Short mmCIF file of C-alpha atoms in Angstrom, two decimals:
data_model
loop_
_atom_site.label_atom_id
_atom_site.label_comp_id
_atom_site.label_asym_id
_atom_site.label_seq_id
_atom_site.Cartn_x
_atom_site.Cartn_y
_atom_site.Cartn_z
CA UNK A 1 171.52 20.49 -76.11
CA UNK A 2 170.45 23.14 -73.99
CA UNK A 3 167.46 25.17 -75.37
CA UNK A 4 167.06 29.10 -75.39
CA UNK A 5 165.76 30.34 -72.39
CA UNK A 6 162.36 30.68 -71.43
CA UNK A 7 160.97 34.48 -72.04
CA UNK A 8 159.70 35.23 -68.32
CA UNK A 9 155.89 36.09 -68.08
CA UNK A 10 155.16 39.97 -68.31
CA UNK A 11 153.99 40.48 -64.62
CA UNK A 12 153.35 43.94 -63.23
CA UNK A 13 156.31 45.27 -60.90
CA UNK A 14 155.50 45.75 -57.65
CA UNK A 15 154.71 49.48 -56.69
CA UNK A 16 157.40 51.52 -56.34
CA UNK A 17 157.02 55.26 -55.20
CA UNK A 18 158.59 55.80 -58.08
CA UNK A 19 155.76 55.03 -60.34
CA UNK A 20 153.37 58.07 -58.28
CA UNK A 21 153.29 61.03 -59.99
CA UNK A 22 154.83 63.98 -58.42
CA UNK A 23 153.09 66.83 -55.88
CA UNK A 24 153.23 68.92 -58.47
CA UNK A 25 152.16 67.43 -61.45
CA UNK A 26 149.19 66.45 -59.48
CA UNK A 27 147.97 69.40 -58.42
CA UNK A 28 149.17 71.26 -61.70
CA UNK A 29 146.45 69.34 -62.90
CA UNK A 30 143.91 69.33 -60.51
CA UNK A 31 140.46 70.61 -61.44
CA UNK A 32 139.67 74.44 -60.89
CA UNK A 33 137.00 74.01 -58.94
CA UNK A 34 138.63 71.76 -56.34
CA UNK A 35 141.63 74.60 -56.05
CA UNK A 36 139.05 77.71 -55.53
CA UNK A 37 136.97 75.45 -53.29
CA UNK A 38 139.75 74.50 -50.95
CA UNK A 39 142.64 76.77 -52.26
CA UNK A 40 145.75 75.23 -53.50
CA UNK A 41 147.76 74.85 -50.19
CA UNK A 42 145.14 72.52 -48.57
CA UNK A 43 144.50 70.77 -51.54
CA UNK A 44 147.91 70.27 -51.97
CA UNK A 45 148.42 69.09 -48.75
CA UNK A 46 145.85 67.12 -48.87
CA UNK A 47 147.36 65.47 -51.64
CA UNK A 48 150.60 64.73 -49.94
CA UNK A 49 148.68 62.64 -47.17
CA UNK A 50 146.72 60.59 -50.19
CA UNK A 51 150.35 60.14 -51.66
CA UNK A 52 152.47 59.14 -48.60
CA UNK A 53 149.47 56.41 -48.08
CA UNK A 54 149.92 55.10 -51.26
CA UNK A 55 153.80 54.87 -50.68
CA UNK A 56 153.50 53.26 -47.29
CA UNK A 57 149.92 50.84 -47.94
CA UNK A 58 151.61 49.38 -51.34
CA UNK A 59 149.38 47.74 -53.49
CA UNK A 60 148.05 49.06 -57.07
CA UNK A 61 148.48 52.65 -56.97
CA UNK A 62 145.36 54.47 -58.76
CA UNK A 63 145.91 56.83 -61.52
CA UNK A 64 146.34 60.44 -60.94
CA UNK A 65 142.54 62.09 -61.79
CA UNK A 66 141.18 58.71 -58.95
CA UNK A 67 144.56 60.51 -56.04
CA UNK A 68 143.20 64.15 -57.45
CA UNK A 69 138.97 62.53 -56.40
CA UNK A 70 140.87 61.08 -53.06
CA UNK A 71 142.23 64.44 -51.71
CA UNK A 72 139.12 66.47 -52.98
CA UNK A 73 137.28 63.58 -51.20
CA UNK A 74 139.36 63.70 -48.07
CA UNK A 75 138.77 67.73 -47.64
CA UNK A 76 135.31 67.46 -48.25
CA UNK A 77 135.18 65.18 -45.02
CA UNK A 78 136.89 67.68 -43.01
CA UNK A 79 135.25 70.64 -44.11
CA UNK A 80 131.92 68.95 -43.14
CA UNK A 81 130.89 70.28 -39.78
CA UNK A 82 130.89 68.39 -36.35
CA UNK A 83 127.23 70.18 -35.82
CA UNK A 84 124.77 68.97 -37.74
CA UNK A 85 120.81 68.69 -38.91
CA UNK A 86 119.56 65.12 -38.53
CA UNK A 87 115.61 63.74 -38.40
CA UNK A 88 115.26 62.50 -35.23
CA UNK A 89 112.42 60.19 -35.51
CA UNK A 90 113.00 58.58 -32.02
CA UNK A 91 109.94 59.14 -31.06
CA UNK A 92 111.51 61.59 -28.16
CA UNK A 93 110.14 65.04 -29.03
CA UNK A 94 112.43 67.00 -26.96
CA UNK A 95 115.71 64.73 -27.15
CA UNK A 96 118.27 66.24 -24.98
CA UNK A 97 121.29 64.48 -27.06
CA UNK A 98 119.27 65.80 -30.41
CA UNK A 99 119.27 69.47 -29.27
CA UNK A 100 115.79 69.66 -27.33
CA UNK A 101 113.55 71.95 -28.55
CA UNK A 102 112.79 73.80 -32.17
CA UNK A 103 113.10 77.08 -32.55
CA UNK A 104 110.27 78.71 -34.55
CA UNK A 105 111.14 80.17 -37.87
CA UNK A 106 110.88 83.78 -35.96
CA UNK A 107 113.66 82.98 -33.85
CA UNK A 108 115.89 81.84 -36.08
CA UNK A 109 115.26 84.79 -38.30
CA UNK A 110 116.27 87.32 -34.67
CA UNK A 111 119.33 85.52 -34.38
CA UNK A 112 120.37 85.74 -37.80
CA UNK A 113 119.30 89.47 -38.08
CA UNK A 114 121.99 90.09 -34.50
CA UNK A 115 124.51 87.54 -35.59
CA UNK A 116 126.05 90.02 -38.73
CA UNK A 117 125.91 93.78 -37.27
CA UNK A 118 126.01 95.51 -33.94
CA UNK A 119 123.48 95.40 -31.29
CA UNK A 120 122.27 96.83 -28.24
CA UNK A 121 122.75 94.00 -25.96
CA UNK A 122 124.10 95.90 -23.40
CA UNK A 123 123.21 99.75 -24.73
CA UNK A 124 120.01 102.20 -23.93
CA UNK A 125 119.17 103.62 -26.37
CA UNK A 126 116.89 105.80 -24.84
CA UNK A 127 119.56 107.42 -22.51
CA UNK A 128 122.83 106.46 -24.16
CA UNK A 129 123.96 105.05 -21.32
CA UNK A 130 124.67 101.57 -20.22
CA UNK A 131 122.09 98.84 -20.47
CA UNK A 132 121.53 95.86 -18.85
CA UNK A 133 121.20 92.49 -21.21
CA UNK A 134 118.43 91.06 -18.80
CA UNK A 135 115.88 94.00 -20.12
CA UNK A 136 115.29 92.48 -23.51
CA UNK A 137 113.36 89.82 -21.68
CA UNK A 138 112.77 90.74 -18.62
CA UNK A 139 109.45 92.24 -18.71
CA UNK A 140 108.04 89.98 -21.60
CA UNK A 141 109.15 86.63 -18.80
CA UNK A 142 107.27 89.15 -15.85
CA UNK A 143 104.18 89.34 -17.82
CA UNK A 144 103.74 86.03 -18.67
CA UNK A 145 104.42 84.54 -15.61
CA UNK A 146 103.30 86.99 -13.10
CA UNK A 147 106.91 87.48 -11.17
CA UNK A 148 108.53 90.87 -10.44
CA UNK A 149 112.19 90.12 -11.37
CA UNK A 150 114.20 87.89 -13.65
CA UNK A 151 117.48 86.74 -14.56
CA UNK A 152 118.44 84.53 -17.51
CA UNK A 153 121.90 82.07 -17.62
CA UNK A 154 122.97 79.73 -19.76
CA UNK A 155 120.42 76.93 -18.36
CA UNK A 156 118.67 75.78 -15.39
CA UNK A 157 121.65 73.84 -13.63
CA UNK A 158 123.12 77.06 -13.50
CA UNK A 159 120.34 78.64 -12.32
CA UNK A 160 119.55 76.56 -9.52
CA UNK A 161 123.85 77.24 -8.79
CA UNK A 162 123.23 80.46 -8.48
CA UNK A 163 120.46 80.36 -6.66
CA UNK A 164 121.69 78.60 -4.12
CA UNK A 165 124.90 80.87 -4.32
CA UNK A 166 123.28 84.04 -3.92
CA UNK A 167 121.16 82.91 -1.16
CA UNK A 168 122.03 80.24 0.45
CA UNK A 169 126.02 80.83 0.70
CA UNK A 170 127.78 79.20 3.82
CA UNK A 171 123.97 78.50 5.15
CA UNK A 172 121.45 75.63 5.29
CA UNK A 173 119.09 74.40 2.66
CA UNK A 174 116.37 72.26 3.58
CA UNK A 175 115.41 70.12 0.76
CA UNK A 176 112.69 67.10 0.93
CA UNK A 177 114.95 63.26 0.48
CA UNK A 178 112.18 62.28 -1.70
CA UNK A 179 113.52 65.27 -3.87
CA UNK A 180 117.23 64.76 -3.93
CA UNK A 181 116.92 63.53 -8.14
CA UNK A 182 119.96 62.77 -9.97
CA UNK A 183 119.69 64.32 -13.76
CA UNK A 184 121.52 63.34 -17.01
CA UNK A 185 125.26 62.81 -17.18
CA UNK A 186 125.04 62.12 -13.09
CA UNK A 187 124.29 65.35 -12.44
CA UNK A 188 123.08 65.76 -8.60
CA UNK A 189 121.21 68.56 -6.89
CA UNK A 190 122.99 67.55 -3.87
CA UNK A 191 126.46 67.97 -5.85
CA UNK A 192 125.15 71.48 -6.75
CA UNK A 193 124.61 72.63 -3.50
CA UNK A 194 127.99 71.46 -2.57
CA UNK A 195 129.94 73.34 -5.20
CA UNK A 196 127.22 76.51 -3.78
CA UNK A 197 129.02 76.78 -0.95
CA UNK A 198 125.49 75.36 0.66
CA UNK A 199 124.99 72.76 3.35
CA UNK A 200 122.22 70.39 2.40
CA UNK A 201 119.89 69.54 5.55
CA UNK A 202 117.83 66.70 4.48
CA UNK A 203 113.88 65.99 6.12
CA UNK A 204 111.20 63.72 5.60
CA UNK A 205 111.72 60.29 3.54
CA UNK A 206 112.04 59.34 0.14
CA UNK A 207 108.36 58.85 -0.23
CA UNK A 208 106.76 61.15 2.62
CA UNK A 209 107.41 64.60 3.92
CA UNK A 210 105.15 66.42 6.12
CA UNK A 211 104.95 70.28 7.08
CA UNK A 212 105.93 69.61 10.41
CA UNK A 213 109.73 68.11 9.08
CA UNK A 214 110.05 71.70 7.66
CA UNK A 215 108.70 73.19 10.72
CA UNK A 216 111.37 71.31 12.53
CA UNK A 217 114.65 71.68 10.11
CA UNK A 218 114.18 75.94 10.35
CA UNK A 219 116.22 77.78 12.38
CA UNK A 220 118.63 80.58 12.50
CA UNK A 221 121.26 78.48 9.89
CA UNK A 222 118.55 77.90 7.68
CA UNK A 223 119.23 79.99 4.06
CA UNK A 224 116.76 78.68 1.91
CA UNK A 225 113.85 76.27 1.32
CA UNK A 226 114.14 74.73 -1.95
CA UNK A 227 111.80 72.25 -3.70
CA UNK A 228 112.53 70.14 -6.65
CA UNK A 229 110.02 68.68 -9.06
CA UNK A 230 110.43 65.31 -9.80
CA UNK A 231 110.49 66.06 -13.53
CA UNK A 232 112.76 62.77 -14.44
CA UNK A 233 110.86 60.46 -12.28
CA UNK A 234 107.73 59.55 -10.28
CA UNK A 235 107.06 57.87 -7.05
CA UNK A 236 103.86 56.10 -6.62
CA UNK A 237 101.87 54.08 -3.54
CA UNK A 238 102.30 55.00 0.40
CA UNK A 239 103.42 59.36 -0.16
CA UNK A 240 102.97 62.60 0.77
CA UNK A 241 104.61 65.42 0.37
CA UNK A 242 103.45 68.83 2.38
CA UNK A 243 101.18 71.36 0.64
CA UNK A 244 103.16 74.22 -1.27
CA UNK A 245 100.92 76.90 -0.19
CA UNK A 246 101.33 75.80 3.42
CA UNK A 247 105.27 75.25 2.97
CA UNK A 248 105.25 79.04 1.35
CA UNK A 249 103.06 80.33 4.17
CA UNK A 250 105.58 78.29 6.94
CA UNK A 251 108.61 80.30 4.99
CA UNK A 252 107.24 83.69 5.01
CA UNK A 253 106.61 82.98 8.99
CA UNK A 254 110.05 81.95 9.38
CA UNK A 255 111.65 84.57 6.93
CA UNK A 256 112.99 82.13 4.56
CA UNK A 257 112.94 81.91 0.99
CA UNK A 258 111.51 79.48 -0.77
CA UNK A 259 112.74 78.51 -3.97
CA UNK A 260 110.89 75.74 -6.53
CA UNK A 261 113.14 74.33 -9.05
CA UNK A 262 110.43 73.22 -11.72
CA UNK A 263 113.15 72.25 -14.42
CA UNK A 264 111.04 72.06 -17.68
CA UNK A 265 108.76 74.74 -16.74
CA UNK A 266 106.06 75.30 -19.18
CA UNK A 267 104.16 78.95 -19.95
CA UNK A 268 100.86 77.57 -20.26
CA UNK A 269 98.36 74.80 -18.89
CA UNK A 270 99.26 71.72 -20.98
CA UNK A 271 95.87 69.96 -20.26
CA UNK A 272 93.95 72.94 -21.98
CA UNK A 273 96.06 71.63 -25.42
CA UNK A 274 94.98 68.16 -24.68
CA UNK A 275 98.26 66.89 -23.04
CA UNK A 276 99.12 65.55 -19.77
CA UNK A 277 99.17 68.36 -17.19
CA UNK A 278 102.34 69.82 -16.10
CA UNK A 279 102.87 73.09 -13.21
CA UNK A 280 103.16 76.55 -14.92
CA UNK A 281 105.75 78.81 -13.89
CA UNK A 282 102.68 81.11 -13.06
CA UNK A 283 101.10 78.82 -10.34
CA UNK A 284 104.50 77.85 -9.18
CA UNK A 285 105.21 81.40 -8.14
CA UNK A 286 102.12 81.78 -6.29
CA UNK A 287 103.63 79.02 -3.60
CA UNK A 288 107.11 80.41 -3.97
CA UNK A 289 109.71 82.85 -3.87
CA UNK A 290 111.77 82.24 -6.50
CA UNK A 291 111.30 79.93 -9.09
CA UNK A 292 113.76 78.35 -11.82
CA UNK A 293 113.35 76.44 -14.63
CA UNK A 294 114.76 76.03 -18.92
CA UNK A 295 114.36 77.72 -22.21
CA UNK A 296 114.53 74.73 -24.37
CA UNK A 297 112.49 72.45 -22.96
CA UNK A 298 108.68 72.74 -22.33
CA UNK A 299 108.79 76.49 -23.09
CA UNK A 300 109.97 75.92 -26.74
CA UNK A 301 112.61 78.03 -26.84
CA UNK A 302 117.13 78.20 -26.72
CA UNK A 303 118.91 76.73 -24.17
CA UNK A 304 118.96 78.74 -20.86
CA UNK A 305 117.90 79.03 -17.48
CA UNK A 306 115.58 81.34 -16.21
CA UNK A 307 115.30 82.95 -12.38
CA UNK A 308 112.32 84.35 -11.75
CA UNK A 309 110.51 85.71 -8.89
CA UNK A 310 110.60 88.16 -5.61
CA UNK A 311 112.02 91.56 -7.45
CA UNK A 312 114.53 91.62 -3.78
CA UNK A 313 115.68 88.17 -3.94
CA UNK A 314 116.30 88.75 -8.13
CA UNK A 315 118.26 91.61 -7.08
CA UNK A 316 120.65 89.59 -5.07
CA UNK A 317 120.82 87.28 -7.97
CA UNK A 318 121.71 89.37 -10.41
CA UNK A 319 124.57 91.21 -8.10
CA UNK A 320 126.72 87.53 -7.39
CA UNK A 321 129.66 87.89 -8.83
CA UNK A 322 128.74 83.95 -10.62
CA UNK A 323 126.13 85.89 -12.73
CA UNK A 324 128.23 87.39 -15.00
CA UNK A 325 129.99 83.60 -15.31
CA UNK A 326 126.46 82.15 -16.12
CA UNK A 327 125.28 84.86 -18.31
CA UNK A 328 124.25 84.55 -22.11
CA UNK A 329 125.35 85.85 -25.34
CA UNK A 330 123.00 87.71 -28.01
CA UNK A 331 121.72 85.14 -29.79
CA UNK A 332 120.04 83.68 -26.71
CA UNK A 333 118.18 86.86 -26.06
CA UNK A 334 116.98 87.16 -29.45
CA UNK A 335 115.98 83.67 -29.68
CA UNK A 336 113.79 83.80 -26.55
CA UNK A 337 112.65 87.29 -26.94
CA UNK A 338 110.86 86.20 -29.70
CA UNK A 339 109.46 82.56 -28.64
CA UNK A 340 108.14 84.80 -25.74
CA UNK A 341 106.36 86.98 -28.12
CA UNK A 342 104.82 84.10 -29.39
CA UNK A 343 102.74 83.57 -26.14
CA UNK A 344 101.10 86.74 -26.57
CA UNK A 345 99.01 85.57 -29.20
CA UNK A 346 98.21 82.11 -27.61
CA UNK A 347 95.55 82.09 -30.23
CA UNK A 348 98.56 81.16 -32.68
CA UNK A 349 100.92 78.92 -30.41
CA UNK A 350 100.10 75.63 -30.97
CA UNK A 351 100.84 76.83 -35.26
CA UNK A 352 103.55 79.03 -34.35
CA UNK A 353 105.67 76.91 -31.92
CA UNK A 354 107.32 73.77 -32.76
CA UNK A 355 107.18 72.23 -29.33
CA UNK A 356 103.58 72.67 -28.94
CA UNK A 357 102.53 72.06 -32.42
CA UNK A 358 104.78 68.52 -32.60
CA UNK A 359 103.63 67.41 -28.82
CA UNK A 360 99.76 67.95 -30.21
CA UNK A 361 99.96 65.80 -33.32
CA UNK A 362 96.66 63.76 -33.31
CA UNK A 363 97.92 59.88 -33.59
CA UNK A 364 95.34 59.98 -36.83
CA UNK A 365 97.06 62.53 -38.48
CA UNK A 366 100.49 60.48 -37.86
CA UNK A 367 99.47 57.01 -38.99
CA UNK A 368 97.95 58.50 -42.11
CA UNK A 369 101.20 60.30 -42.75
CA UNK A 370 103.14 56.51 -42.29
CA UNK A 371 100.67 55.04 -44.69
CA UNK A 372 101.49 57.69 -47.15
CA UNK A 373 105.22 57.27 -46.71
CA UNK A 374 105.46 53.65 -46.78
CA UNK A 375 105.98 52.70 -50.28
CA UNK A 376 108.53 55.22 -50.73
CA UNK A 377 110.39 54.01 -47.97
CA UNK A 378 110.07 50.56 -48.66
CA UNK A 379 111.59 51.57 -52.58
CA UNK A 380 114.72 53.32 -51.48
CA UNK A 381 114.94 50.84 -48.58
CA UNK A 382 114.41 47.79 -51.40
CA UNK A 383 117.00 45.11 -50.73
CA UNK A 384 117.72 46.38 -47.02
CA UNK A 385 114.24 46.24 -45.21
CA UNK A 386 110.90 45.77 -45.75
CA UNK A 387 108.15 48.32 -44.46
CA UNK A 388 105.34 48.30 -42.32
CA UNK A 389 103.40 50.72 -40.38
CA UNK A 390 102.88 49.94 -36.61
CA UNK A 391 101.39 51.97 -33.59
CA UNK A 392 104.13 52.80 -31.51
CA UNK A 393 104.03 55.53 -27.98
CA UNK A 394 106.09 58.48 -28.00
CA UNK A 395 107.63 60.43 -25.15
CA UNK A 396 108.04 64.24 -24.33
CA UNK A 397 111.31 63.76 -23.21
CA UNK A 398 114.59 66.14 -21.35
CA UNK A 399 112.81 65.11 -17.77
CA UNK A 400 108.99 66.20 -18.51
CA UNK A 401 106.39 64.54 -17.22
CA UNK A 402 108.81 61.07 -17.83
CA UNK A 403 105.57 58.22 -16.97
CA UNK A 404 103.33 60.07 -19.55
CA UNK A 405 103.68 58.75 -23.35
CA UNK A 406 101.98 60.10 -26.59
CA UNK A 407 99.91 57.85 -29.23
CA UNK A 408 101.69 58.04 -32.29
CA UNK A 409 102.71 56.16 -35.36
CA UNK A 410 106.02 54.54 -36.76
CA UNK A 411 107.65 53.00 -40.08
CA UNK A 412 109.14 49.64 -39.01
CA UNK A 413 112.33 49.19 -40.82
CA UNK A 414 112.84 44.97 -40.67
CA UNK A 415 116.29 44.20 -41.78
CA UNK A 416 116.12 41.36 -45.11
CA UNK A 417 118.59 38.40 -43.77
CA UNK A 418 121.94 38.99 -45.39
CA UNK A 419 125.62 38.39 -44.65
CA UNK A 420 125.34 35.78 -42.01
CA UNK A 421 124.48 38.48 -39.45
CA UNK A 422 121.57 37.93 -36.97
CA UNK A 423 118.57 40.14 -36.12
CA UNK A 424 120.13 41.80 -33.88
CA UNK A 425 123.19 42.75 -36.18
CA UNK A 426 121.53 43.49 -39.01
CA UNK A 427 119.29 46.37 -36.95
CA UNK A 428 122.51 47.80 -36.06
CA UNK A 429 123.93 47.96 -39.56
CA UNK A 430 120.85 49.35 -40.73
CA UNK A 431 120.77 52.09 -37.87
CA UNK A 432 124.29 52.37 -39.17
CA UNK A 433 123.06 53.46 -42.92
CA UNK A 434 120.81 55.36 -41.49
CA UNK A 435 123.21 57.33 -39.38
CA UNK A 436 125.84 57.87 -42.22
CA UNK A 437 123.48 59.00 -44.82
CA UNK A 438 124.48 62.61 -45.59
CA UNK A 439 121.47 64.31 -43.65
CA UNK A 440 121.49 61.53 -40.98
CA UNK A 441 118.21 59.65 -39.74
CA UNK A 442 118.01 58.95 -36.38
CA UNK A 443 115.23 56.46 -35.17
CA UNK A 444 115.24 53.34 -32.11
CA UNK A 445 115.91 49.74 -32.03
CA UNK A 446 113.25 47.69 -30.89
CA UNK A 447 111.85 44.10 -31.66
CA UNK A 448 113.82 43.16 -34.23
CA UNK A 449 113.34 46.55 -36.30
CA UNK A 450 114.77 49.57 -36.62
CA UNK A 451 111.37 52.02 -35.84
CA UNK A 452 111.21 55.21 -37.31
CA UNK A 453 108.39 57.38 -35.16
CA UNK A 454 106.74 59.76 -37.14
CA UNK A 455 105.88 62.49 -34.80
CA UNK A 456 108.01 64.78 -34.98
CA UNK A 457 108.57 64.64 -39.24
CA UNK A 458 107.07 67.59 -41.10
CA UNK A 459 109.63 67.68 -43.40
CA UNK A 460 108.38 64.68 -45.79
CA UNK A 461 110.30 65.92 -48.85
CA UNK A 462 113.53 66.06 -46.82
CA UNK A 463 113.07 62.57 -44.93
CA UNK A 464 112.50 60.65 -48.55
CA UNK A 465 115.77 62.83 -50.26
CA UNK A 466 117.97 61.64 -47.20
CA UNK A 467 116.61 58.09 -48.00
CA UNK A 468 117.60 58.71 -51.73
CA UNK A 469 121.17 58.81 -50.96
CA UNK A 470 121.67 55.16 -49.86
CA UNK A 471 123.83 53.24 -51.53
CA UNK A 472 122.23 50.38 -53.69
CA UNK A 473 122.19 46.71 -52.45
CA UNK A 474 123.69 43.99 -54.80
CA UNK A 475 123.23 40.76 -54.19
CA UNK A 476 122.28 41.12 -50.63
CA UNK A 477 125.54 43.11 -50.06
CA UNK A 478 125.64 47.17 -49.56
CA UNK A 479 128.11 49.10 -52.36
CA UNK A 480 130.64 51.35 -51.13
#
């Protein structure tokens, strides 16, 4: 005798789109704040991506407030911006990918104050007429360095472009080989001089040029003698290279420019602040005619490039037709106008200018700062890494003075052994936390440990709050 049949085990039917709640009942009752926030058409449509997941991933599908927290969660991750403020603790001071140099609190403040209302970038105000955008600066980059004329562009590659353009066009250039440097992201002075409409004529060696190779490469095709310091590299052993005054005296002979591309240029004698020496843009023009070099590097200041020089040869600058391609907005010539003011009172600079002030940091002053931060860092890095304090040699960095290194101090993040991973992997994954932690922290692998260099922190506060957001580790294993 057959039995009754068995009752079937209660199992959970698999999800059916059916069993989502609809658009509109979930954004009927989404919370206020996420509909003023990100108004109700992109949260709705945000909403109608987290759905048509659901439907096509299968699997358990969440209640509604947990799709509601996904969409909120999904535009807060677009509405967070591309550009951001990370710690760079790389130990590079001015780290080109990073965005080189700091501005100083009064240069922010300029470029705030011309970023919401009108301006006179290009008015007189004294006439009414016309003004030119160069005169903000111009006089304030004469007095400091000592030249008659300037131009500023967006930064010193397209300085040195137009340069070349506006003086050299369809003529010869006689550059030293040793000189010929390649820059980041394979940019070549050669190349430049190409797209110039220039013809490079090459003398001397890599590693010796004399007076007399100049002597011998000028001649009626020659446009313009142009030097390039070796910012990104050095050569050492069996050189020479010919003595600028005597190179500027062969020019003016000849009637040929000379131009000096310096690159990171500084305003003032580095080895009076106790750093490695570096040329000024003031000593540079005494050997030369013309004389280009950047804004955010050495000088502390935005991104640009700066021509500056012979008040003739500016005036052809300034008249190529490439100028008005290369020029700069507002904000750049409130930024620099004031880090130039700055050097008026170089009583104040090394306080007043980030550059200065974070390049002069006694290595003292920096290890005592790791000691202090250690056992903070080693709680909110508890289960992750342990913490030690280590000498470590920073760098100035964006091509200056590349064989010179500063004494400083680091944190040495060492990764706890976890998840099968090796040294090497777990260094990464911790550079990884480190990099997705809301106000990012940016340091170097090295050794087996993820090195944190101290120099350029002032913000202590700020560097133990990004720590603070970490996820906890359980069991060895990071939380979501």
């Amino acid at each position: 005798m057959n039995g009754p049949a068995p009752t079937p085990q209660a199992v959970d039917p698999a999800p059916s789109p059916r069993r989502i709640p609809s658009v509109e009942r979930l954004v009927g009752g989404a919370p206020p704040a996420d509909l003023e926030t990100y108004g109700r058409t992109a949260f709705t449509d945000a909403i109608r991506a987290v759905v048509a997941g659901l439907r096509a991933g299968g699997g358990p599908v969440p209640d509604a407030a947990a799709i509601r927290a996904a969409a909120s969660a999904r535009l807060a991750a677009e509405r967070r911006p591309s550009l951001r403020p990370v710690l760079n603790l790389t130990g590079t001071v001015l780290h080109t990918n990073l965005g080189r140099a700091l501005l100083p609190r009064s240069a922010a403040e300029a470029v705030a104050a011309v970023m919401v209302q009108a301006s006179n970038l290009e008015f007189d105000l004294e006439t009414g007429a016309r003004g030119e955008r160069d005169d903000h600066v111009e006089a304030l980059i004469c007095r400091l360095t000592g030249a008659e004329a300037a131009v500023v562009v967006n930064n010193n590659a397209a300085a040195v472009l137009l340069v070349l353009n506006a003086l050299a066009m369809r003529r010869e250039v006689v550059v030293s080989r040793g000189e010929l440097v390649e820059i980041g992201g394979s940019f070549r002075v050669p190349d430049v001089m190409v797209r110039a409409g220039c013809r490079l004529r090459e003398v001397g060696t890599t590693n010796r040029t004399h007076l007399r190779d100049y002597a011998e490469a000028l001649g009626p095709r020659t446009g313009l003698v142009m030097k390039v310091h070796p910012s990104n590299y050095a050569i050492a052993g069996f050189t020479a290279a010919a003595d600028p005054v005597a190179l500027h005296a062969l020019c003016r002979e000849r009637g040929v420019p000379l131009a000096d591309d310096l690159g990171s240029g500084s305003l003032v004698d580095l080895a009076a602040h106790g750093l490695p020496p570096e040329p000024t843009v003031r000593a540079a023009l005494e050997r030369a005619d013309v004389v280009t070099f950047s804004g955010d590097k050495l000088l502390g200041a935005v991104q640009c490039g700066i021509v500056a020089g012979r008040r003739d040869l500016i005036a052809r600058v300034r008249k190529n037709p490439l100028k008005r391609a290369l020029r700069v907005d507002k904000m750049t010539y409130a930024a620099l106008e004031a880090v130039l003011r700055l050097y008026l009172h170089p009583e104040r600079l090394r306080a007043e200018l980030p550059t200065l002030r974070l390049l002069t940091r006694a290595r003292d002053a920096i290890a005592a700062q790791a000691e202090r931060l250690a056992p903070a860092v080693a709680e909110r890095l508890a289960g992750r890494a342990t913490v030690t304090v280590a000498d470590c040699i920073s760098q100035i960095g964006s091509g200056a003075l590349p064989v010179e290194t500063l004494p400083s101090a680091a944190l040495v993040l060492t990764p706890v052994s976890a998840g099968g991973r090796g040294a090497g992997g777990r260094c990464r994954r911790l550079a990884e936390d480190l990099r997705r932690l809301p106000v990012p922290v940016i340091g170097r692998i090295s050794d087996e440990a993820v090195r944190l260099d101290l120099r350029t922190l002032e913000d202590e506060p700020g560097f133990l709050d990004a720590l603070a957001a970490l996820p906890p580790v359980v069991d060895g294993r990071r939380t979501p």
